[in-house]
Amino acid sequence: MDAASHVSQGFLRSVLESDGANVSVAEPVLQCVQIKPLGNAQGGPERYRVVFSDMQNFVQTMLATQANHVVHEGKLVVNSIVRLKQYNANVVKGKQILIILDLEVIEELGQPERLGKPVALEPKTEDAGKPTAVSAGGFYGAKQDTKQESHSQGLPSRTNRAMDASMHVHPIESLSPYGNKWTIKARVTSKSDIKTWHNKNGEGKLFSVNLLDESGEIKATGFNDQCDMFYDTFMEGSVYYISSPCRVQLAKKQFSNLNNDYELTFENNTRVEKAESQSDVPQVRFNFTNIGNLQSVEKDAVIDTIGILRETGEVSEIIAKTTQKPYSKRELTLVDNTNFSVRLTIWGTAASTFEVPLESVIAFKGVKVSDFGGRSLSLLSSGTININPDVDEAHVLKGWYDAQGRNDQFTSHANAGGALGELSGKQDSIKTVQAVKEENLGIGEKPDYFTIKATVIYLRHENPAYPACPTPECSRKKVFADDEGGWRCEKCGKTHPKPEYRYVLSINVSDFTGQIYLSCFDESARLIMGMGADQLMEMKENGTDKDAWQAATGQFLTFRCRAKQDNYQDQQRVRYQVFSASPIDYQTESARLMNLIKLYD
């Protein structure tokens, strides 16, 4: 085929010198004449600069990260012929440049030698710094309104309908510190609470939103006055126009989980207006890692994942070491069609208000991977929870679970991690009771973590639970009986007709090397006893608890534990606390033993 006859000659001058108004080619065909990888910020995505020719002119372009796959797959090479499906045209610092959002390599046209005698396209000086936006799909292709923009902040505009039709919209992917005037149209996928800080330089407050369009995501933060100005304007799920002046700066990766090298900071004259049209911006963008692949993910990596909600733990409370403020937490168990399960922790308001039915499909965006006890996940403050999302992965999971997954057995990443830990010599590994004692776990300044597989041989019947406040915000606080038959909580100041009992169960377990006492709190004790503490205490009061204790004795379980030294009656001792207990996963255990046997081959 004659490749030259397919090239859209004159296209580059047309798109870059007419503000995109006179572009007649919907999906132009160009030739790639150079590909150059660019240095990227640490941990950031790869970037590529590509030079395209229309046989008359050539220009530098930047490949958007979502289009990198054509380079990685070896499809886009020098001299190949491509069709641009979506792009953004800009003049930055006097240089004509295109941001390529989507393209298709026309493989049947081959890779002919450079076509024509193209020359560099010289930028028009009057256009310097004036960006235009064009899309083959029409999303970015509106003509720019030449009237002076108003600078009202934080209020929906009466002219939004006209703006939807005429405003020049730039993709998030094209934003950089070098652009002057721009407007993006983006959906708020996440909105933080207002946070305050106090230090030697003063005090202040801030909030942030994550913004999404077809090209990518970016974080935007408002400080102090801008926090007051914009906090109530933004609503999660809604779409807004955001216009400069708004500072574009390098992203602080320690505070953001988004795949963008830049972030925004609102300024006094930043313009924010709710869009009339809400449907042409994607709801959310995921890059899922399935549960079965978590062992191959680096510790502290931030990922998205999706699964079926198999178990929901109770709300508990921890005290932050740095601020000494209490935080709610809740542990969830997710499974997917890789037949693996994982423990995922959610925090704060998300934990205390979580009321999702079991067996729902949940997509999490922005979870951190931990190697505590194998692999576990923790939802970041900037992360989001999406219940039964309308994405292909959710429909596949739901169909699998209804057809067979409900009755499947799942391999826990906690158990798998223990086996891997033993082979690699990590401290948090499967131990025998004798090894726990001989290695003096828990004697040092920091706690030690380990897993044992043992049989319950004794449970202490005395005081197995305590009366706790039924209010979710202080569910671990002990309540006291008053003279009028009520139960008083000193933390929330409320009196309740009855408490909610929580376990503080002491058990003795044994393996083939010895015995050890373990302390079990509510979640692990529920699994061991097979019932809640309220039910056991009622049976104990009625004298019918004997069978419950007998049924709990003799179970062979996996215990994930922490060893830590504390003081008791002026004597130092090591306390072994159970974090989780689970039935033996015989498939995983068999694989672990086989791996150990191979070490002796």
XYZ file of C-alpha atoms in Angstrom:
601
model
C 0.000 0.000 0.000
C 1.157 3.565 -0.727
C 1.727 5.040 2.731
C 2.248 8.587 1.427
C -1.284 8.746 0.030
C -2.693 8.176 3.535
C -0.700 10.925 5.313
C -2.722 14.036 6.224
C -0.477 16.629 4.573
C -0.736 20.149 5.989
C -2.480 18.970 9.124
C 0.193 20.116 11.599
C 0.200 23.745 10.405
C -3.595 23.734 10.369
C -4.004 22.506 13.931
C -1.236 24.614 15.486
C -1.880 27.928 13.738
C -5.668 28.123 13.773
C -6.474 27.411 17.432
C -7.970 24.141 16.245
C -10.889 25.977 14.588
C -10.077 25.004 10.982
C -9.128 21.361 11.487
C -11.012 19.295 8.930
C -9.364 15.912 9.495
C -11.068 13.967 12.283
C -8.289 11.384 12.784
C -5.117 12.588 11.042
C -2.499 10.142 9.766
C 1.173 11.038 10.417
C 4.615 9.449 10.266
C 6.757 8.910 13.375
C 10.300 10.148 12.704
C 11.828 10.077 16.206
C 11.143 8.577 19.656
C 13.068 9.713 22.717
C 12.521 8.603 26.349
C 12.571 11.423 28.890
C 13.905 11.388 32.444
C 11.104 11.036 34.934
C 10.689 12.048 38.558
C 11.586 9.340 41.055
C 8.761 6.826 41.145
C 6.921 8.647 38.335
C 5.702 7.141 35.056
C 7.852 6.857 31.934
C 7.479 9.706 29.436
C 8.293 9.753 25.725
C 8.894 12.633 23.303
C 7.853 11.690 19.760
C 8.409 13.726 16.584
C 5.652 13.360 13.966
C 5.677 14.489 10.330
C 2.871 15.221 7.852
C 5.406 15.252 4.946
C 5.370 19.080 4.943
C 6.214 19.868 8.581
C 7.282 18.083 11.712
C 6.672 18.929 15.386
C 7.638 17.567 18.779
C 4.873 15.813 20.711
C 4.557 14.365 24.196
C 3.065 10.916 24.568
C 0.523 10.753 27.400
C 1.248 7.973 29.867
C -1.916 6.061 28.963
C -0.541 5.787 25.401
C 2.869 4.414 26.498
C 1.739 0.888 25.723
C 2.329 1.388 21.969
C 6.032 1.910 22.735
C 6.240 -0.883 25.311
C 4.591 -3.343 22.903
C 7.025 -2.409 20.129
C 4.291 -1.152 17.813
C 5.398 2.492 17.654
C 8.835 2.634 16.043
C 10.663 5.138 13.872
C 9.054 5.483 10.401
C 5.796 3.790 11.429
C 2.511 5.355 10.274
C -0.025 6.269 12.966
C -3.548 7.594 13.247
C -4.102 10.192 16.007
C -7.383 9.455 17.740
C -7.153 12.043 20.512
C -4.671 14.838 21.106
C -4.169 18.253 22.633
C -2.377 21.130 20.863
C -0.310 23.674 22.794
C 2.244 26.434 22.386
C 4.557 26.292 25.380
C 7.459 28.748 25.719
C 7.192 29.576 22.028
C 7.345 25.934 20.888
C 4.554 24.159 19.049
C 3.752 20.890 20.799
C 1.055 18.236 20.731
C 0.051 16.046 23.681
C -0.936 12.666 22.234
C -3.657 11.042 24.340
C -4.611 8.141 22.063
C -3.200 6.812 18.805
C -3.268 3.746 16.598
C -0.332 2.326 14.671
C -1.420 1.385 11.113
C 0.708 -1.719 10.844
C -0.394 -2.637 7.314
C 1.315 0.551 5.992
C 4.670 -0.708 7.252
C 7.653 1.515 8.099
C 8.659 3.334 4.899
C 11.700 5.590 4.758
C 10.991 9.193 5.757
C 8.233 10.518 3.518
C 8.531 13.949 1.900
C 10.930 16.698 2.995
C 9.324 18.044 6.168
C 10.661 21.168 7.895
C 10.208 22.328 11.464
C 7.029 24.311 12.024
C 7.935 27.799 13.260
C 5.607 29.091 16.017
C 3.655 32.319 15.516
C 4.886 34.855 18.079
C 1.418 36.254 18.779
C 0.257 32.812 19.840
C 3.016 32.202 22.379
C 1.647 30.976 25.648
C -1.863 30.555 24.183
C -2.984 26.919 24.496
C -5.616 25.210 22.387
C -7.332 21.904 22.901
C -8.471 19.509 20.182
C -9.781 15.957 20.265
C -10.691 13.571 17.498
C -13.628 12.555 19.652
C -14.741 16.145 20.161
C -14.231 16.166 23.915
C -11.474 18.758 23.913
C -12.329 20.381 20.603
C -14.501 23.372 21.594
C -13.535 26.802 20.289
C -12.117 29.181 22.858
C -14.239 32.062 24.121
C -12.311 35.263 23.483
C -14.196 37.314 26.062
C -12.404 38.216 29.243
C -12.998 35.678 31.971
C -14.610 36.731 35.204
C -12.912 35.833 38.476
C -15.759 34.702 40.665
C -14.735 31.868 42.951
C -16.568 28.944 44.405
C -20.084 29.638 43.009
C -21.874 27.861 40.151
C -22.096 30.125 37.124
C -25.323 31.056 35.341
C -23.413 30.744 32.069
C -22.344 27.140 32.605
C -24.452 25.917 29.682
C -22.638 28.278 27.324
C -19.313 27.325 28.898
C -19.981 23.640 28.256
C -20.423 24.422 24.582
C -17.660 26.955 24.008
C -14.952 26.877 26.676
C -11.522 25.616 25.661
C -10.872 22.637 27.920
C -7.391 21.241 28.490
C -6.711 17.661 29.568
C -5.159 17.164 32.975
C -2.309 15.294 31.281
C -1.192 18.526 29.567
C -0.844 20.646 32.720
C 2.678 21.726 33.611
C 4.379 24.646 35.404
C 5.101 26.187 31.987
C 1.498 26.782 30.900
C -0.092 30.162 31.632
C -3.804 30.142 30.928
C -5.781 26.929 31.050
C -9.110 25.436 32.080
C -9.753 21.820 32.957
C -13.051 20.012 33.272
C -12.755 17.297 35.896
C -14.713 15.133 38.290
C -14.006 15.153 42.031
C -13.303 11.518 42.893
C -12.166 12.176 46.466
C -12.481 15.061 48.925
C -10.596 15.131 52.222
C -11.763 16.496 55.538
C -10.357 19.845 56.632
C -7.053 19.251 58.401
C -5.306 21.668 60.750
C -1.681 22.034 61.747
C 0.250 23.802 64.479
C 4.009 24.301 64.458
C 6.670 26.875 65.327
C 5.846 28.857 62.191
C 2.184 29.221 63.067
C -1.000 27.349 62.363
C -3.296 26.775 59.423
C -5.721 24.470 57.691
C -6.071 22.729 54.348
C -8.156 20.325 52.339
C -7.561 18.501 49.061
C -9.504 16.972 46.199
C -8.537 14.405 43.579
C -9.600 15.455 40.086
C -10.165 13.122 37.123
C -10.752 13.536 33.396
C -10.254 11.294 30.359
C -6.498 11.888 30.298
C -5.517 11.383 33.934
C -5.778 12.491 37.548
C -4.294 15.272 39.644
C -4.467 16.392 43.263
C -5.507 19.959 44.149
C -5.059 21.548 47.587
C -6.555 24.648 49.181
C -4.827 26.319 52.135
C -6.332 28.726 54.699
C -8.372 31.340 52.739
C -8.730 29.007 49.773
C -9.842 26.268 52.157
C -12.672 28.536 53.344
C -13.427 29.609 49.782
C -13.647 26.240 48.046
C -14.329 23.518 50.619
C -18.118 23.758 50.453
C -18.066 24.230 46.669
C -16.602 20.826 45.845
C -18.800 17.737 46.144
C -17.532 14.217 45.562
C -18.770 12.856 42.242
C -19.548 16.259 40.692
C -17.824 17.824 37.671
C -16.268 21.310 37.703
C -14.439 23.764 35.488
C -11.226 24.927 37.168
C -9.327 27.795 35.566
C -5.948 29.408 36.182
C -4.446 31.247 37.989
C -3.832 28.036 39.895
C -0.292 26.959 40.760
C 1.047 23.811 39.071
C 3.983 22.337 40.975
C 5.868 19.089 41.436
C 3.783 16.585 43.385
C 4.733 15.676 46.938
C 4.567 11.929 46.473
C 4.516 11.214 50.203
C 1.083 12.869 50.379
C -0.454 11.631 47.130
C -1.147 8.271 45.550
C -1.997 9.604 42.086
C -0.005 8.790 38.966
C 0.934 12.390 38.149
C 4.230 14.248 38.477
C 2.392 17.495 39.251
C -0.281 18.789 41.623
C -2.353 21.975 41.909
C -2.609 24.620 44.628
C -5.630 26.934 44.569
C -4.927 30.686 44.571
C -7.025 33.759 45.383
C -8.225 34.231 41.801
C -8.638 30.590 40.888
C -11.997 30.125 39.199
C -14.143 27.092 40.101
C -17.532 26.560 38.490
C -19.817 23.553 38.441
C -20.283 22.146 34.941
C -23.726 21.951 33.397
C -22.847 18.694 31.646
C -21.779 16.010 34.113
C -21.878 12.881 31.953
C -18.906 13.352 29.613
C -16.252 12.942 32.314
C -15.383 9.434 33.574
C -16.571 8.457 37.046
C -13.336 6.909 38.273
C -10.243 5.282 36.794
C -8.826 2.100 38.296
C -5.620 0.165 37.741
C -6.472 -3.031 39.568
C -4.028 -5.500 41.096
C -5.761 -8.786 41.801
C -5.467 -10.327 45.242
C -3.513 -13.344 44.038
C -0.659 -11.133 42.783
C -0.081 -9.221 46.024
C 2.980 -11.270 46.966
C 4.780 -9.847 43.915
C 3.963 -6.227 44.832
C 6.631 -4.185 46.634
C 6.059 -3.252 50.272
C 4.595 0.285 50.663
C 3.421 0.355 47.039
C 0.068 2.084 46.486
C -2.385 0.138 44.337
C -6.050 -0.260 43.434
C -7.794 -3.557 44.117
C -11.252 -5.095 43.835
C -12.844 -8.047 45.587
C -15.867 -9.630 47.204
C -16.465 -8.602 50.826
C -16.209 -11.889 52.711
C -15.958 -10.671 56.323
C -16.404 -7.385 58.186
C -14.634 -6.904 61.514
C -15.823 -4.744 64.364
C -14.763 -1.145 64.847
C -11.845 -0.738 67.222
C -9.854 2.265 68.366
C -6.139 3.020 68.402
C -4.189 6.006 69.708
C -1.838 7.685 67.231
C 1.708 7.756 68.587
C 2.530 11.225 67.259
C -0.673 13.126 68.059
C -2.130 10.917 70.810
C -5.496 11.255 69.083
C -7.861 8.274 68.882
C -8.604 6.745 65.469
C -11.242 4.210 64.539
C -10.217 1.212 62.462
C -12.002 -1.763 60.962
C -10.606 -4.833 59.234
C -12.258 -6.303 56.143
C -11.564 -9.575 54.366
C -11.696 -9.566 50.562
C -11.576 -12.510 48.137
C -11.438 -12.720 44.355
C -11.369 -15.282 41.561
C -7.678 -16.036 42.115
C -8.918 -17.900 45.224
C -6.835 -15.738 47.540
C -8.059 -13.647 50.458
C -6.521 -10.536 51.993
C -7.091 -8.393 55.075
C -7.739 -4.703 54.327
C -7.925 -2.031 57.046
C -10.027 1.107 56.755
C -9.742 4.077 59.117
C -11.571 6.991 60.705
C -15.027 7.899 59.474
C -14.847 5.257 56.752
C -14.407 2.612 59.475
C -17.085 3.870 61.872
C -19.746 4.392 59.168
C -19.019 1.273 57.083
C -22.299 -0.596 56.535
C -21.759 -2.570 53.344
C -23.562 -5.943 53.029
C -21.400 -9.050 52.898
C -20.778 -10.473 49.404
C -20.848 -7.001 47.838
C -18.228 -6.152 45.215
C -15.968 -3.365 46.498
C -13.314 -1.480 44.538
C -10.642 0.336 46.530
C -8.543 3.092 45.008
C -5.367 4.056 46.841
C -4.477 1.235 49.246
C -1.011 0.708 50.675
C 0.607 -2.727 50.631
C 2.074 -3.927 53.926
C 4.179 -7.031 54.603
C 2.957 -7.435 58.174
C 2.168 -11.140 58.560
C 2.416 -11.791 54.840
C 0.530 -9.289 52.717
C -2.160 -6.937 53.980
C -3.663 -3.683 52.728
C -4.500 -0.315 54.292
C -6.726 2.359 52.764
C -4.964 5.729 52.580
C -6.704 8.916 53.697
C -6.784 9.992 50.048
C -8.163 6.626 48.930
C -11.746 5.856 47.967
C -14.248 3.026 48.406
C -16.626 2.171 45.554
C -19.499 -0.232 46.233
C -20.644 -2.435 43.334
C -18.978 -0.187 40.720
C -20.166 -0.370 37.125
C -16.890 -1.680 35.704
C -16.137 -4.890 33.823
C -14.018 -6.337 36.637
C -16.906 -5.985 39.099
C -19.357 -7.773 36.793
C -16.878 -10.609 36.226
C -16.304 -11.029 39.969
C -20.010 -11.019 40.755
C -20.719 -13.640 38.096
C -17.879 -15.858 39.337
C -18.911 -15.566 42.988
C -22.564 -16.372 42.313
C -21.630 -19.323 40.111
C -18.960 -20.975 42.258
C -16.920 -18.589 44.417
C -19.357 -18.612 47.326
C -18.415 -22.252 47.997
C -14.681 -22.014 47.194
C -11.823 -22.272 49.680
C -9.402 -19.337 49.776
C -5.700 -19.080 50.523
C -4.922 -16.361 53.032
C -2.066 -13.996 52.270
C -1.313 -13.987 55.993
C -0.592 -17.724 55.915
C 1.211 -17.542 52.589
C 3.344 -14.720 53.914
C 4.295 -16.829 56.923
C 5.576 -19.594 54.709
C 7.554 -17.161 52.606
C 8.901 -15.514 55.717
C 10.198 -18.794 57.062
C 12.089 -19.499 53.868
C 13.545 -16.013 53.668
C 14.499 -15.727 57.332
C 12.142 -12.836 58.120
C 11.284 -12.212 61.757
C 7.513 -12.479 61.228
C 7.520 -16.195 60.335
C 6.088 -19.510 61.435
C 7.669 -20.621 64.702
C 7.337 -23.496 67.105
C 6.507 -22.740 70.733
C 10.015 -23.822 71.710
C 11.569 -21.441 69.152
C 9.497 -18.504 70.444
C 10.907 -19.029 73.935
C 14.484 -19.917 72.981
C 14.811 -16.910 70.653
C 13.583 -14.605 73.449
C 11.016 -12.968 71.201
C 9.644 -9.784 72.749
C 12.640 -9.090 74.992
C 13.972 -6.202 72.885
C 12.800 -2.594 72.751
C 10.532 -3.304 69.797
C 7.891 -6.038 69.656
C 8.472 -9.209 67.653
C 5.894 -10.792 65.373
C 5.447 -14.471 64.651
C 2.954 -17.132 63.590
C 2.375 -20.461 65.293
C 0.192 -23.435 64.448
C -1.082 -24.991 67.645
C -3.972 -26.725 69.411
C -6.112 -25.021 72.049
C -5.761 -27.159 75.189
C -7.151 -24.800 77.857
C -9.262 -21.618 78.082
C -9.430 -19.570 81.272
C -13.091 -19.370 82.309
C -12.711 -16.532 84.796
C -13.537 -13.054 83.460
C -13.425 -13.940 79.742
C -15.017 -10.611 78.758
C -15.641 -7.107 80.060
C -18.633 -4.736 79.709
C -17.900 -2.156 76.982
C -19.694 0.896 75.673
C -22.053 0.020 72.780
C -21.411 3.398 71.105
C -19.249 2.711 67.988
C -16.941 5.676 68.672
C -15.839 4.266 72.027
C -16.684 0.577 71.722
C -13.516 -0.564 73.538
C -14.063 1.597 76.617
C -15.187 -0.151 79.765
C -18.527 0.867 81.293
C -19.529 0.674 84.958
C -22.844 -0.272 86.564
C -24.582 2.581 88.354
C -27.074 2.509 91.256
C -30.070 2.697 88.931
C -29.295 -0.431 86.900
C -27.666 1.390 83.973
C -24.150 1.258 82.565
C -22.163 4.499 82.487
C -19.431 5.315 79.937
C -17.019 7.974 81.174
C -15.713 8.729 77.700
C -18.951 9.622 75.919
C -20.840 10.523 79.096
C -23.806 8.303 78.212
C -25.671 5.777 80.322
C -26.829 2.646 78.514
C -29.430 0.057 79.579
C -26.934 -2.759 78.953
C -23.296 -3.063 77.884
C -21.777 -4.760 74.886
C -19.385 -7.405 76.163
C -15.975 -7.751 74.515
C -13.551 -10.641 74.924
C -10.280 -10.542 76.888
C -9.675 -14.271 76.686
C -6.599 -16.086 77.930
C -5.856 -19.433 76.306
C -3.131 -22.062 76.471
C -2.023 -23.648 73.210
C 0.351 -26.476 72.462
C 2.361 -27.843 69.579
C 4.801 -30.768 69.514
C 7.508 -28.666 71.248
C 5.676 -27.135 74.202
C 2.890 -24.897 75.545
C 2.351 -21.142 75.700
C -0.312 -18.734 77.001
C -1.825 -16.283 74.514
C -4.071 -13.254 75.068
C -7.010 -12.975 72.649
C -9.176 -9.936 72.123
C -12.603 -9.688 70.625
C -12.102 -10.636 66.963
C -9.827 -13.632 67.451
C -11.731 -14.825 70.543
C -15.010 -14.794 68.591
C -13.513 -17.222 66.090
C -12.218 -19.498 68.846
C -15.454 -19.506 70.862
C -17.746 -19.550 67.843
C -19.977 -16.841 69.326
C -19.962 -13.274 70.530
C -19.039 -12.294 74.075
C -22.633 -11.203 74.865
C -23.921 -14.707 74.161
C -21.181 -16.387 76.197
C -21.721 -14.088 79.205
C -25.467 -14.779 79.101
C -24.792 -18.532 79.044
C -22.270 -18.126 81.865
C -24.833 -16.251 83.967
C -27.368 -19.037 83.359
C -24.837 -21.770 84.066
C -25.098 -23.221 80.537
C -21.626 -22.346 79.261
C -19.943 -25.734 79.810
C -20.576 -27.013 76.280
C -19.226 -23.805 74.754
C -15.887 -24.215 76.538
C -15.652 -27.874 75.547
C -16.407 -27.096 71.890
C -13.642 -24.468 71.810
C -11.030 -26.834 73.273
C -9.046 -29.009 70.881
C -9.146 -26.711 67.844
C -6.044 -26.724 65.655
C -5.552 -23.140 64.445
C -3.064 -20.670 62.998
C -2.310 -17.771 65.378
C -0.675 -14.532 64.253
C 0.933 -13.025 67.360
C 2.949 -10.175 68.799
C 5.484 -10.653 71.591
C 6.147 -7.605 73.751
C 7.640 -7.079 77.174
C 5.544 -5.258 79.809
C 5.354 -4.844 83.583
C 2.892 -6.758 85.746
C 2.900 -6.283 89.541
C 6.394 -4.720 89.337
C 7.738 -7.681 87.408
C 8.766 -7.741 83.781
C 7.205 -10.391 81.601
C 6.661 -11.083 77.910
C 3.062 -10.959 76.797
C 1.947 -12.833 73.676
C -1.038 -11.165 72.034
C -3.056 -12.770 69.222
C -3.789 -10.470 66.296
C -5.750 -13.024 64.303
C -6.700 -16.658 64.438
C -7.797 -18.759 61.493
C -8.427 -22.418 60.658
C -5.548 -24.237 59.021
C -5.492 -23.774 55.250
C -4.343 -27.277 54.330
C -3.584 -26.399 50.708
C -1.249 -23.583 51.713
C 0.216 -25.610 54.568
C 0.984 -28.514 52.230
C 2.734 -26.169 49.811
C 4.753 -24.662 52.672
C 5.896 -28.064 53.910
C 6.851 -29.145 50.394
C 8.991 -26.032 50.010
C 10.713 -26.798 53.308
C 11.369 -30.394 52.243
C 12.980 -29.136 49.029
C 15.566 -27.284 51.114
C 16.996 -30.678 52.123
C 17.207 -32.063 48.588
